[in-house]
Amino acid sequence: FHKLDKLDRPALSKLFGQTKFDAVIHFAGLKAVGESVAKPLLYYENNIAGTVCLLEVMSAGGCKNIVFSSSATVYGDPASVPVKEDFPTSATNPYGRTKLFIEGILR
């Protein structure tokens, strides 16, 4: 376990330069729907830009595997529950949109 800010590229680069990783488990992200509505730019910067930074450093370090913690919020207001992964996506708040955007990046 390494506790770093995913927006701190120099610290991430140093870590990936010192250690060979097979995979990264990415649980880091802001996650409050209400706060994301009040502070959307904070969520876009932290969740999307931070993930892009992490992915770039991972790539430079030769690490190609990631486990990403997404959210059911990517499905918006589904027509039925339980939600299945093949349901259409339609995030209704900035938090959900960040998760959905990152899922797109990872595809």
mmCIF file of C-alpha atoms in Angstrom:
data_model
loop_
_atom_site.group_PDB
_atom_site.id
_atom_site.type_symbol
_atom_site.label_atom_id
_atom_site.label_comp_id
_atom_site.label_asym_id
_atom_site.label_seq_id
_atom_site.Cartn_x
_atom_site.Cartn_y
_atom_site.Cartn_z
ATOM 1 C CA PHE A 1 0.000 0.000 0.000
ATOM 2 C CA HIS A 2 1.283 3.450 -0.935
ATOM 3 C CA LYS A 3 -0.562 6.594 0.103
ATOM 4 C CA LEU A 4 0.055 9.304 -2.494
ATOM 5 C CA ASP A 5 -1.914 12.088 -4.132
ATOM 6 C CA LYS A 6 -2.715 10.852 -7.634
ATOM 7 C CA LEU A 7 -2.244 14.418 -8.889
ATOM 8 C CA ASP A 8 1.349 14.457 -7.576
ATOM 9 C CA ARG A 9 3.069 13.293 -10.763
ATOM 10 C CA PRO A 10 6.633 13.603 -9.401
ATOM 11 C CA ALA A 11 5.811 11.437 -6.360
ATOM 12 C CA LEU A 12 3.998 8.867 -8.513
ATOM 13 C CA SER A 13 6.856 8.798 -11.022
ATOM 14 C CA LYS A 14 9.370 8.296 -8.238
ATOM 15 C CA LEU A 15 7.357 5.398 -6.818
ATOM 16 C CA PHE A 16 6.911 3.716 -10.208
ATOM 17 C CA GLY A 17 10.604 4.281 -10.930
ATOM 18 C CA GLN A 18 11.591 2.495 -7.721
ATOM 19 C CA THR A 19 9.086 -0.352 -7.781
ATOM 20 C CA LYS A 20 7.770 -2.661 -10.504
ATOM 21 C CA PHE A 21 3.992 -3.066 -10.159
ATOM 22 C CA ASP A 22 1.889 -5.726 -11.868
ATOM 23 C CA ALA A 23 -1.346 -3.858 -11.128
ATOM 24 C CA VAL A 24 -2.885 -0.883 -9.359
ATOM 25 C CA ILE A 25 -6.081 -0.962 -7.312
ATOM 26 C CA HIS A 26 -7.586 2.498 -7.755
ATOM 27 C CA PHE A 27 -10.070 3.423 -5.021
ATOM 28 C CA ALA A 28 -8.957 7.064 -4.803
ATOM 29 C CA GLY A 29 -11.584 9.626 -5.663
ATOM 30 C CA LEU A 30 -13.999 12.114 -4.234
ATOM 31 C CA LYS A 31 -17.382 10.469 -3.821
ATOM 32 C CA ALA A 32 -20.163 12.680 -2.449
ATOM 33 C CA VAL A 33 -22.970 13.334 -4.925
ATOM 34 C CA GLY A 34 -24.187 16.500 -3.193
ATOM 35 C CA GLU A 35 -20.707 17.964 -2.903
ATOM 36 C CA SER A 36 -20.075 17.149 -6.576
ATOM 37 C CA VAL A 37 -23.085 19.247 -7.541
ATOM 38 C CA ALA A 38 -21.821 22.158 -5.424
ATOM 39 C CA LYS A 39 -18.161 21.786 -6.505
ATOM 40 C CA PRO A 40 -18.111 20.063 -9.904
ATOM 41 C CA LEU A 41 -14.690 21.369 -10.962
ATOM 42 C CA LEU A 42 -13.127 19.897 -7.830
ATOM 43 C CA TYR A 43 -14.537 16.495 -8.817
ATOM 44 C CA TYR A 44 -13.429 16.766 -12.442
ATOM 45 C CA GLU A 45 -9.904 17.755 -11.398
ATOM 46 C CA ASN A 46 -9.498 15.163 -8.674
ATOM 47 C CA ASN A 47 -11.294 12.218 -10.204
ATOM 48 C CA ILE A 48 -10.641 12.607 -13.941
ATOM 49 C CA ALA A 49 -7.355 14.529 -14.100
ATOM 50 C CA GLY A 50 -5.967 12.526 -11.182
ATOM 51 C CA THR A 51 -6.827 9.245 -12.869
ATOM 52 C CA VAL A 52 -5.277 10.402 -16.154
ATOM 53 C CA CYS A 53 -2.097 11.322 -14.275
ATOM 54 C CA LEU A 54 -2.040 7.915 -12.588
ATOM 55 C CA LEU A 55 -2.618 6.104 -15.899
ATOM 56 C CA GLU A 56 0.174 8.024 -17.621
ATOM 57 C CA VAL A 57 2.633 7.206 -14.847
ATOM 58 C CA MET A 58 1.502 3.579 -14.828
ATOM 59 C CA SER A 59 2.080 3.372 -18.579
ATOM 60 C CA ALA A 60 5.548 4.923 -18.312
ATOM 61 C CA GLY A 61 6.330 2.420 -15.541
ATOM 62 C CA GLY A 62 5.159 -0.548 -17.608
ATOM 63 C CA CYS A 63 2.113 -1.279 -15.465
ATOM 64 C CA LYS A 64 -0.843 -2.219 -17.675
ATOM 65 C CA ASN A 65 -3.382 -3.568 -15.156
ATOM 66 C CA ILE A 66 -5.823 -1.571 -13.061
ATOM 67 C CA VAL A 67 -8.806 -2.385 -10.886
ATOM 68 C CA PHE A 68 -11.042 0.679 -10.903
ATOM 69 C CA SER A 69 -13.753 1.329 -8.346
ATOM 70 C CA SER A 70 -16.653 2.772 -10.306
ATOM 71 C CA SER A 71 -20.175 3.404 -9.026
ATOM 72 C CA ALA A 72 -23.786 2.511 -9.709
ATOM 73 C CA THR A 73 -24.355 6.251 -10.198
ATOM 74 C CA VAL A 74 -23.171 5.752 -13.797
ATOM 75 C CA TYR A 75 -26.613 4.253 -14.467
ATOM 76 C CA GLY A 76 -28.462 7.408 -13.395
ATOM 77 C CA ASP A 77 -32.054 6.619 -12.485
ATOM 78 C CA PRO A 78 -32.478 3.058 -13.805
ATOM 79 C CA ALA A 79 -35.888 1.771 -14.887
ATOM 80 C CA SER A 80 -35.544 -1.247 -12.592
ATOM 81 C CA VAL A 81 -33.394 -2.702 -9.847
ATOM 82 C CA PRO A 82 -31.189 -4.480 -9.307
ATOM 83 C CA VAL A 83 -29.023 -2.733 -11.881
ATOM 84 C CA LYS A 84 -27.128 -4.947 -14.307
ATOM 85 C CA GLU A 85 -23.873 -4.010 -16.005
ATOM 86 C CA ASP A 86 -25.491 -4.090 -19.445
ATOM 87 C CA PHE A 87 -28.028 -1.379 -18.487
ATOM 88 C CA PRO A 88 -27.681 1.934 -20.354
ATOM 89 C CA THR A 89 -25.507 4.518 -18.636
ATOM 90 C CA SER A 90 -26.720 8.025 -17.916
ATOM 91 C CA ALA A 91 -25.019 9.784 -15.027
ATOM 92 C CA THR A 92 -27.117 12.580 -13.540
ATOM 93 C CA ASN A 93 -24.525 14.395 -11.415
ATOM 94 C CA PRO A 94 -20.866 15.431 -11.660
ATOM 95 C CA TYR A 95 -19.668 12.548 -9.460
ATOM 96 C CA GLY A 96 -21.399 9.982 -11.668
ATOM 97 C CA ARG A 97 -20.130 11.698 -14.811
ATOM 98 C CA THR A 98 -16.540 11.472 -13.548
ATOM 99 C CA LYS A 99 -16.919 7.735 -12.985
ATOM 100 C CA LEU A 100 -18.536 7.251 -16.381
ATOM 101 C CA PHE A 101 -15.847 9.316 -18.127
ATOM 102 C CA ILE A 102 -13.087 7.302 -16.456
ATOM 103 C CA GLU A 103 -14.775 4.062 -17.491
ATOM 104 C CA GLY A 104 -14.599 5.381 -21.067
ATOM 105 C CA ILE A 105 -10.914 6.187 -20.730
ATOM 106 C CA LEU A 106 -10.205 2.687 -19.448
ATOM 107 C CA ARG A 107 -11.970 1.016 -22.379
#
